[in-house]
mmCIF file of N, CA and C in Angstrom:
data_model
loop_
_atom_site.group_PDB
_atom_site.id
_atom_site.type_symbol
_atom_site.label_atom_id
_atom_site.label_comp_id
_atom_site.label_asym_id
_atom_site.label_seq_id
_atom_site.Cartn_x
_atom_site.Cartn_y
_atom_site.Cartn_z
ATOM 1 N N UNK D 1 36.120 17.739 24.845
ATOM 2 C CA UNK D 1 35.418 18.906 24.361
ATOM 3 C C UNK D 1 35.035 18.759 22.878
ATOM 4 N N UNK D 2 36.147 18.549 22.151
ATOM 5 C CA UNK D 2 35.844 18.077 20.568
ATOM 6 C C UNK D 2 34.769 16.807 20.118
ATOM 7 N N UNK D 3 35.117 15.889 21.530
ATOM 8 C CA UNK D 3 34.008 14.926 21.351
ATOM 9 C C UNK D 3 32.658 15.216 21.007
ATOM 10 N N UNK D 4 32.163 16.056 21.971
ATOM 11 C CA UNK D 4 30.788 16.908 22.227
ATOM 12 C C UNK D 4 30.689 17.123 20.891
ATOM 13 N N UNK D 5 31.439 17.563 20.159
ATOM 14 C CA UNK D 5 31.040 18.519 18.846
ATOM 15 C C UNK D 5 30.814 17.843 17.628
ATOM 16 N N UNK D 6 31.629 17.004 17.436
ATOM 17 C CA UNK D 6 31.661 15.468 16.775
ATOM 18 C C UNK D 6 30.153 15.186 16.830
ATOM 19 N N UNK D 7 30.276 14.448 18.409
ATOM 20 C CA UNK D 7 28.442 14.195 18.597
ATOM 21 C C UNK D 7 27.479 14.884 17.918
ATOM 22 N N UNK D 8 27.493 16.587 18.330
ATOM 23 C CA UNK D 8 26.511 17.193 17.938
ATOM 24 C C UNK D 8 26.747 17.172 16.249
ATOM 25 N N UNK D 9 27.673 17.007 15.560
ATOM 26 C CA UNK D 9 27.551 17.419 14.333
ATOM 27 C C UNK D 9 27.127 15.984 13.645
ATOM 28 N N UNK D 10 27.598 15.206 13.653
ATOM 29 C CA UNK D 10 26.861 13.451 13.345
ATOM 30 C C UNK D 10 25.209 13.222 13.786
ATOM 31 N N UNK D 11 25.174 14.113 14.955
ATOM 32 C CA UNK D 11 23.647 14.198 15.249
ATOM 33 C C UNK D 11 23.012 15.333 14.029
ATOM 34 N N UNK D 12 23.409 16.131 13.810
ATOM 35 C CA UNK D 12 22.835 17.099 12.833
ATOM 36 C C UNK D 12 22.534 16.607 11.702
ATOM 37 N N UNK D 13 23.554 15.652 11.201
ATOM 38 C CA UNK D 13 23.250 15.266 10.222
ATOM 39 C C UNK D 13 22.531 13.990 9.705
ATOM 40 N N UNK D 14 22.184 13.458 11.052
ATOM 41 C CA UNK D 14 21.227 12.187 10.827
ATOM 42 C C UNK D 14 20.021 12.626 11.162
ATOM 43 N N UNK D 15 19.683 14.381 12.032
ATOM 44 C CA UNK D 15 18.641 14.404 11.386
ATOM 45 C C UNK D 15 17.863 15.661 10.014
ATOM 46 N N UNK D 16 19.033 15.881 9.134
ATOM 47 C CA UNK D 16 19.030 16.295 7.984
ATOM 48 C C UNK D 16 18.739 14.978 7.527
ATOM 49 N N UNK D 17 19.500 13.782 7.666
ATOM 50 C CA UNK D 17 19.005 12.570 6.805
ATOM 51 C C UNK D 17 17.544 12.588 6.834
ATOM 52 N N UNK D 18 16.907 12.570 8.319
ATOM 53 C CA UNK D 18 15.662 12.063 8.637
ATOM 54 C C UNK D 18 14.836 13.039 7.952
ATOM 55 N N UNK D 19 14.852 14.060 7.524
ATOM 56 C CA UNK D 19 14.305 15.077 7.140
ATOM 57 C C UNK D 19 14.200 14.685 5.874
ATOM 58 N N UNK D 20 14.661 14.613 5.184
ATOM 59 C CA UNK D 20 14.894 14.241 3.683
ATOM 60 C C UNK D 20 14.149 12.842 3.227
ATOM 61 N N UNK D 21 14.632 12.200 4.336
ATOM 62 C CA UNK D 21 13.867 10.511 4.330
ATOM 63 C C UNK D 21 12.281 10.617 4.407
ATOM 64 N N UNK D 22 12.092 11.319 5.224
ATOM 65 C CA UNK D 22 10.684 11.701 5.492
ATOM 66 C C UNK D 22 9.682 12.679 4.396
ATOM 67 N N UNK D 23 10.584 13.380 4.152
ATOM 68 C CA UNK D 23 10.115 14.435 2.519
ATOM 69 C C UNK D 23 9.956 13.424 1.798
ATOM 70 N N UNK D 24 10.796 12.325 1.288
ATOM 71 C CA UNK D 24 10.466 11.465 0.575
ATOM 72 C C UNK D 24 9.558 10.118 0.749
ATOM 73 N N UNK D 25 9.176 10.215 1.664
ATOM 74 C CA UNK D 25 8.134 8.890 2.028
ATOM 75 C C UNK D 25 6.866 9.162 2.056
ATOM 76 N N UNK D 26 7.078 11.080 2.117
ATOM 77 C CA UNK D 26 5.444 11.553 2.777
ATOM 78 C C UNK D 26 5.127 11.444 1.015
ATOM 79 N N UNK D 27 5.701 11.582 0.134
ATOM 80 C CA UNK D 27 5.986 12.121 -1.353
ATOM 81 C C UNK D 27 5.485 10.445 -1.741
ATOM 82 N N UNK D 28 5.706 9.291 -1.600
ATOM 83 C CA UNK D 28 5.683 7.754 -1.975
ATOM 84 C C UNK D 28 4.478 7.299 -1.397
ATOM 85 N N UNK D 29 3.331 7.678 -0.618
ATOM 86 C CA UNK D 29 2.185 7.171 0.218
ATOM 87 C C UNK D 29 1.109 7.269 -0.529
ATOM 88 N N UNK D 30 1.492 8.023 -1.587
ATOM 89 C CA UNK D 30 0.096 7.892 -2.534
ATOM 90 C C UNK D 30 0.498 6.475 -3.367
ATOM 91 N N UNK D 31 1.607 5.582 -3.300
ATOM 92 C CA UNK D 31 1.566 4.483 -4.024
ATOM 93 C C UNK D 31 0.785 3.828 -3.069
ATOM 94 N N UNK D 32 0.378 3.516 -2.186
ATOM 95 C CA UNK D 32 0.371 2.553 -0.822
ATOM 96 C C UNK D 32 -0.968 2.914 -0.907
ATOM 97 N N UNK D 33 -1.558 1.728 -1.144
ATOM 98 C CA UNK D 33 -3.317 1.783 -1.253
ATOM 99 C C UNK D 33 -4.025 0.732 -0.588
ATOM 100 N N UNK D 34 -5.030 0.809 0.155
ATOM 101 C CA UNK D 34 -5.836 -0.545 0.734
ATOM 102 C C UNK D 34 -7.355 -0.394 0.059
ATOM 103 N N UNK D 35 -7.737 -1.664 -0.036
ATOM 104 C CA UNK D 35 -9.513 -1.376 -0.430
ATOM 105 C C UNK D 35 -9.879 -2.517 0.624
ATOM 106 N N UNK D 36 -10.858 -2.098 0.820
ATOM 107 C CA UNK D 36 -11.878 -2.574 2.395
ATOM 108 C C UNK D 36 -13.509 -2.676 1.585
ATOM 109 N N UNK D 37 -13.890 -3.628 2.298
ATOM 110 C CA UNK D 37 -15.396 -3.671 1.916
ATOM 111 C C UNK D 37 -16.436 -3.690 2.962
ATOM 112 N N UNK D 38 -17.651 -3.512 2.778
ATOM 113 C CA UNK D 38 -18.563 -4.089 3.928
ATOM 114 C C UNK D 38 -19.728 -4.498 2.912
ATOM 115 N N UNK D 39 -21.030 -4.598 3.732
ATOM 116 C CA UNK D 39 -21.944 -5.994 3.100
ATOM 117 C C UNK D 39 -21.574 -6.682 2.101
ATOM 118 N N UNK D 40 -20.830 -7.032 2.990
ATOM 119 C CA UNK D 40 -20.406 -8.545 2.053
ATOM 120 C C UNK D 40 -20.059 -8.373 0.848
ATOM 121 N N UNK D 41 -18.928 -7.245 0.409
ATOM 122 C CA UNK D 41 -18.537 -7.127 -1.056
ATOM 123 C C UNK D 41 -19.143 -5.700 -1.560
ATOM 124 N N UNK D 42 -20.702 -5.218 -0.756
ATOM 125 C CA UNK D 42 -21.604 -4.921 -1.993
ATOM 126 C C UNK D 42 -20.893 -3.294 -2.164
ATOM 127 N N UNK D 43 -19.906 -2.638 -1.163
ATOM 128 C CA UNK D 43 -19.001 -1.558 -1.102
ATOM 129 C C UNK D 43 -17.782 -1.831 -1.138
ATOM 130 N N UNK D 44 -17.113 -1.257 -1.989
ATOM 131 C CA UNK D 44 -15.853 -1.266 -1.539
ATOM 132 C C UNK D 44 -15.197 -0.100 -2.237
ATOM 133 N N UNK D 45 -14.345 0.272 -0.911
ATOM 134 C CA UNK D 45 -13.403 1.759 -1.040
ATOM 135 C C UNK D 45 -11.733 1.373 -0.875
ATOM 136 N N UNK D 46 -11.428 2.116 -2.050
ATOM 137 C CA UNK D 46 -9.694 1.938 -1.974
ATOM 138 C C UNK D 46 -9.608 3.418 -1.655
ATOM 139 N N UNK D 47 -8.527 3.498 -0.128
ATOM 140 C CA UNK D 47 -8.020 4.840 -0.130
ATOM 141 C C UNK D 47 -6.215 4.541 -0.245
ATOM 142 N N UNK D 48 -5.713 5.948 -0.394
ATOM 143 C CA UNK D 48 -3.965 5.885 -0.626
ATOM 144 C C UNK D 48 -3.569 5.878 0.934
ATOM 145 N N UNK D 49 -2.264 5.909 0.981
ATOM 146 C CA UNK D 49 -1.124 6.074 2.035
ATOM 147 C C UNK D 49 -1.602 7.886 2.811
ATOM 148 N N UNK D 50 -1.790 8.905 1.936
ATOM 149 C CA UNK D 50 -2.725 10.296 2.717
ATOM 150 C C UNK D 50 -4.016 9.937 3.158
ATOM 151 N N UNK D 51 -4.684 8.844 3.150
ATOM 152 C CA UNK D 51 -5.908 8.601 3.107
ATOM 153 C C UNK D 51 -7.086 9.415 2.698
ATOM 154 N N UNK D 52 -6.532 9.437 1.366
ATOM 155 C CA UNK D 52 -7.311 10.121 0.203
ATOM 156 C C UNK D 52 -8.236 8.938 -0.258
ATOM 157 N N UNK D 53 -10.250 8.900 -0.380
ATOM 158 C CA UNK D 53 -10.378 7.918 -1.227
ATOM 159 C C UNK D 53 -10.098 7.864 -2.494
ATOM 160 N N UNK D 54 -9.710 7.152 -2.876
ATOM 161 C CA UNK D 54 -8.840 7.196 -4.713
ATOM 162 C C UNK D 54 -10.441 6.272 -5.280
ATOM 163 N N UNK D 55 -11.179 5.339 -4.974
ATOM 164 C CA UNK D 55 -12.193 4.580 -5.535
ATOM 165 C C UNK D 55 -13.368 4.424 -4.541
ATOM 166 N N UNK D 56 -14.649 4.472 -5.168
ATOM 167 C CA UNK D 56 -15.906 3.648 -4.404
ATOM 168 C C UNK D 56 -16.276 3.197 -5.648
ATOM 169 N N UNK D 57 -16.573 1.306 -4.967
ATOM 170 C CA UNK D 57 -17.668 0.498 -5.828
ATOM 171 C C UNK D 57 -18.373 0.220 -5.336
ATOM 172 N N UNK D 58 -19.820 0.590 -6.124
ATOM 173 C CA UNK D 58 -21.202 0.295 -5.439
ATOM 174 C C UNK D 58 -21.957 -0.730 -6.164
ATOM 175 N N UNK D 59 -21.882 -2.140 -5.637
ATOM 176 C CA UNK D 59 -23.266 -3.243 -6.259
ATOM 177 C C UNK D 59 -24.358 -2.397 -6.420
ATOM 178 N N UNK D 60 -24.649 -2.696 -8.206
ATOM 179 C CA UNK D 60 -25.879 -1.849 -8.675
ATOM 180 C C UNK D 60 -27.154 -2.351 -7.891
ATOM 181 N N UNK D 61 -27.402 -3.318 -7.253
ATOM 182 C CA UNK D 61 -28.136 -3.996 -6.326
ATOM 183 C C UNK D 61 -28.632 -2.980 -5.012
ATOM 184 N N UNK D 62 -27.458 -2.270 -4.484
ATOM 185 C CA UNK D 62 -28.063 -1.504 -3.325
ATOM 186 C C UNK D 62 -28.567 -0.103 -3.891
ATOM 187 N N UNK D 63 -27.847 0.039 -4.915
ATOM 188 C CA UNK D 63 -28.797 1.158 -5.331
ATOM 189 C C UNK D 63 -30.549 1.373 -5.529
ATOM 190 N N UNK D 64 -31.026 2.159 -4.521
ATOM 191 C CA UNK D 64 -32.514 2.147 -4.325
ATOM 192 C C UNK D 64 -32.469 3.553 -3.175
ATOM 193 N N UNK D 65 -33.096 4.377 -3.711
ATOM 194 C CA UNK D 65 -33.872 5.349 -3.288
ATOM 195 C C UNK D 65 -34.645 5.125 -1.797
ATOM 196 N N UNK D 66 -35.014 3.555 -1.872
ATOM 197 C CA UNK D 66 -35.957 3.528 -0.431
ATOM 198 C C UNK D 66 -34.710 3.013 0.832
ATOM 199 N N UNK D 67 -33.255 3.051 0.205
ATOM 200 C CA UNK D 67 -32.566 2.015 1.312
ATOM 201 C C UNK D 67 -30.904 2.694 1.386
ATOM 202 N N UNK D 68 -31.547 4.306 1.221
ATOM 203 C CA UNK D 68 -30.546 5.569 1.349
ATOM 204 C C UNK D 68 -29.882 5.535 2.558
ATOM 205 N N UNK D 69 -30.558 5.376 3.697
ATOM 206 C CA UNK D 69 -29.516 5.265 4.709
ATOM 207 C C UNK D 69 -28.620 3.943 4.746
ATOM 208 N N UNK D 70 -29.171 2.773 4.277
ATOM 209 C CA UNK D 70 -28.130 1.447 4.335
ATOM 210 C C UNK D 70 -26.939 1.617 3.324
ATOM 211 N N UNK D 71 -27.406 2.338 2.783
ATOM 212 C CA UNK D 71 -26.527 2.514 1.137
ATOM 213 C C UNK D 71 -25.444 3.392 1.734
ATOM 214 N N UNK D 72 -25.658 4.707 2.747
ATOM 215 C CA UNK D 72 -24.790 5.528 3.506
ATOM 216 C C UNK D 72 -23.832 4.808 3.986
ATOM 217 N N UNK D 73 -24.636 3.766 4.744
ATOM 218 C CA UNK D 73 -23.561 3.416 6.081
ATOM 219 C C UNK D 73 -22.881 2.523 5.820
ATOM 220 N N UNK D 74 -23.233 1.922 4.766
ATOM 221 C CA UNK D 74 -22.264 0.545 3.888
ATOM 222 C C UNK D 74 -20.526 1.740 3.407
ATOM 223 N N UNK D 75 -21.022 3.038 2.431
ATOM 224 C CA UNK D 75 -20.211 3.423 2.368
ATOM 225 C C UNK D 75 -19.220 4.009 3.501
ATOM 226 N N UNK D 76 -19.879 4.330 4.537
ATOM 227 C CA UNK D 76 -18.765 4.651 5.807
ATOM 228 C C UNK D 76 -18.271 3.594 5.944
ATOM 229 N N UNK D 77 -18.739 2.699 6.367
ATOM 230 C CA UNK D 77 -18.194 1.322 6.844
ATOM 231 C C UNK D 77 -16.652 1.264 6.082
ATOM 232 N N UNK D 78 -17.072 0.870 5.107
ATOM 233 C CA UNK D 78 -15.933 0.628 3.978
ATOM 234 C C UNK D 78 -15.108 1.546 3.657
ATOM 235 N N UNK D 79 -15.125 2.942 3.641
ATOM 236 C CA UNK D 79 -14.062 3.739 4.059
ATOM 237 C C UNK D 79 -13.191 4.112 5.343
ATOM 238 N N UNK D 80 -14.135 3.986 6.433
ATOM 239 C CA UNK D 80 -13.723 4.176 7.555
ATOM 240 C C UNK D 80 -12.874 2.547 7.673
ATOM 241 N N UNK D 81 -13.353 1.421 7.194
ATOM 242 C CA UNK D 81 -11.941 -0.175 7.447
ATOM 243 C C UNK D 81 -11.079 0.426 6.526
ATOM 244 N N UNK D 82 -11.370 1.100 5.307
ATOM 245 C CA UNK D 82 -9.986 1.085 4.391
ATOM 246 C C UNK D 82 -8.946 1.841 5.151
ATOM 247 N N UNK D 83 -9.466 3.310 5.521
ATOM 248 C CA UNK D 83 -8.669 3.978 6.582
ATOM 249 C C UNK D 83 -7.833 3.032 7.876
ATOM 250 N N UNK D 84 -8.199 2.924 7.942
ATOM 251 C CA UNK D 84 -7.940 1.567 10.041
ATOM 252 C C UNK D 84 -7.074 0.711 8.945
ATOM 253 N N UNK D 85 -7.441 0.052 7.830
ATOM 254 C CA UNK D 85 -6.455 -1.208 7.127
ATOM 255 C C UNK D 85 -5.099 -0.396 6.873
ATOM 256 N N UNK D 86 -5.048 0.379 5.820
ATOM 257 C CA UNK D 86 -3.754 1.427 5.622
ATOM 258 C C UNK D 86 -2.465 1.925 6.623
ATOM 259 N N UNK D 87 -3.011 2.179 7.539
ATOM 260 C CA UNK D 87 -2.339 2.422 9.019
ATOM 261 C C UNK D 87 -0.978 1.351 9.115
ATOM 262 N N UNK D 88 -1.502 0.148 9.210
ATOM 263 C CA UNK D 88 -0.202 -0.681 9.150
ATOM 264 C C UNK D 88 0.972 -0.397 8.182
ATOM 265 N N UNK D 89 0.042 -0.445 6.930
ATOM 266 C CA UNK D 89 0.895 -0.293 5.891
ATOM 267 C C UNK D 89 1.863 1.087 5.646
ATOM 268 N N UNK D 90 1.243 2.138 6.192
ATOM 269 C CA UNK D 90 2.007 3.433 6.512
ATOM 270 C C UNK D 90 2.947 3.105 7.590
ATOM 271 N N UNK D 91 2.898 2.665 8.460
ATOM 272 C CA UNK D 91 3.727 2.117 9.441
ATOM 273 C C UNK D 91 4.873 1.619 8.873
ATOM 274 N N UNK D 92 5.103 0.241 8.142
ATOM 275 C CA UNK D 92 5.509 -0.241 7.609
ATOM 276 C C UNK D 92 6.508 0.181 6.429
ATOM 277 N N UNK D 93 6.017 1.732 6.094
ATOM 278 C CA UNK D 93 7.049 2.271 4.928
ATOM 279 C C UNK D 93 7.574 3.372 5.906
ATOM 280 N N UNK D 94 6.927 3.574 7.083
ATOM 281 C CA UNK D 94 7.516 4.404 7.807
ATOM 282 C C UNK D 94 9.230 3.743 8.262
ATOM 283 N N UNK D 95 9.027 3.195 8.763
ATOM 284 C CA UNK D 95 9.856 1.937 9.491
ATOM 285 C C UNK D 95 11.487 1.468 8.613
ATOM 286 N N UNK D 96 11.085 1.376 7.437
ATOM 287 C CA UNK D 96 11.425 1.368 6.304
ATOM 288 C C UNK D 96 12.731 2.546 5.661
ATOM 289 N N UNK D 97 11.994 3.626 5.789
ATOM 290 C CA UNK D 97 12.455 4.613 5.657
ATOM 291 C C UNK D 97 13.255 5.115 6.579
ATOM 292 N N UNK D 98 13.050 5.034 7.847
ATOM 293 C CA UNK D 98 13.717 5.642 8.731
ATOM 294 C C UNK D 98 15.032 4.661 9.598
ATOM 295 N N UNK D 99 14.862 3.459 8.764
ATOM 296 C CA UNK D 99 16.142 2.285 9.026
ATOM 297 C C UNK D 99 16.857 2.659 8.940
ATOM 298 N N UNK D 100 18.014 3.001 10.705
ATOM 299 C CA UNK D 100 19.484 3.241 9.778
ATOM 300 C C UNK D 100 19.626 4.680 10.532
ATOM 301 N N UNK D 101 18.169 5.148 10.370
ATOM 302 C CA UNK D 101 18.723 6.658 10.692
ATOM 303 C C UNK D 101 17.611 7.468 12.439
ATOM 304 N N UNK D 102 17.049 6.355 12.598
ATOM 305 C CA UNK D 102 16.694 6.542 14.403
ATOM 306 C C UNK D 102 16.271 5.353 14.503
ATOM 307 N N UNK D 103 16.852 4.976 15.859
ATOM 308 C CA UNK D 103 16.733 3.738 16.597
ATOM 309 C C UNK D 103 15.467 3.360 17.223
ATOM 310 N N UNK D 104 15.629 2.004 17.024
ATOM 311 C CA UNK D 104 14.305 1.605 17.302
ATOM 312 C C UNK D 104 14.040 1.572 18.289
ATOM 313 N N UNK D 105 12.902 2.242 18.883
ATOM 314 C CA UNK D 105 11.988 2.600 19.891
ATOM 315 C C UNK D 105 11.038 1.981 19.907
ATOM 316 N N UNK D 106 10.864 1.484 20.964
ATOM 317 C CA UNK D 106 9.402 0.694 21.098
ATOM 318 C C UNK D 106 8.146 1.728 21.119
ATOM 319 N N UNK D 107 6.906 2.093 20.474
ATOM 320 C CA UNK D 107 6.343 2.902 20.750
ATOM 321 C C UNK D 107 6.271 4.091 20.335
ATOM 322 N N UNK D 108 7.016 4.389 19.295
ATOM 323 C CA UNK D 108 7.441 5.352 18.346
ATOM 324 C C UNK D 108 6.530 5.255 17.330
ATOM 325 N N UNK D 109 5.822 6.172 17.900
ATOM 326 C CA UNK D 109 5.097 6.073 16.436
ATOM 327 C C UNK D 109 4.854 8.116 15.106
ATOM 328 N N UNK D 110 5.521 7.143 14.214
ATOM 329 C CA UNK D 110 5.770 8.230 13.377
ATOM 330 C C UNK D 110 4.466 8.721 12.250
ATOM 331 N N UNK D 111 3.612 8.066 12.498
ATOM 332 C CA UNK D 111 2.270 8.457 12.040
ATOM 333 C C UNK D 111 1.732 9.647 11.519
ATOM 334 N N UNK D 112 2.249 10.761 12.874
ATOM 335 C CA UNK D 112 1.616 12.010 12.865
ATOM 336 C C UNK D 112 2.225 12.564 11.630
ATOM 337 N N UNK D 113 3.437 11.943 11.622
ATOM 338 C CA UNK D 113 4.289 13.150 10.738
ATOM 339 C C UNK D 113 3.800 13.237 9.072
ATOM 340 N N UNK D 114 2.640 12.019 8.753
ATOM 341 C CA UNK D 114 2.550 11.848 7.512
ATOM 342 C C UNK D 114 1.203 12.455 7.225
ATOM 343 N N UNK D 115 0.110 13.138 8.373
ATOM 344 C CA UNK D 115 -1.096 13.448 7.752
ATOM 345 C C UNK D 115 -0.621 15.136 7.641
#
């Protein structure tokens, strides 16, 4: 009977750990930055770990009035890979963080908990 309680209370408190671990990682993702490019260099966007863009660089080269939509889609491009690149790396501090205090699961993915 005492066992049970044991359990439940060691469980309570690993996930008070996880809680705390997680307050603090969601708090550390603005260090965690990727920059991605497309045509060939002539964009490139660094976003953080929230996938906030923090930078766009634009080759003074595409700048032109007549080539507004290429100039658009260069910048999606390159934000939308910086986004998709980051992912791992959030993964990765996820993983990190939560060592120790939930078992590894194949397929666990703790992602959601950071947007």
């Amino acid at each position: 009977m005492f066992g049970n309680m044991a359990d439940m209370m060691g469980l309570m408190g690993k996930m008070k750990d996880l809680q705390s671990r997680m307050k603090e990682a969601q708090e550390q993702l603005v260090y965690i930055t990727e920059t991605a490019e497309s045509g060939g260099g002539m964009v490139k966007a660094t976003v953080d770990g929230k996938r906030k863009l923090l930078s766009l660089d634009i080759d003074k080269d595409i700048i032109n009035a007549d080539d507004k939509e290429m100039m658009q889609d260069l910048i999606v491009a390159a934000v939308n890979k910086a986004n998709e690149n980051i992912e791992s790396k959030i993964q990765q501090h996820l993983q990190k963080v939560t060592d120790g205090v939930l078992p590894n699961i194949p397929g666990l993915d703790l992602g959601g908990f950071m947007k």
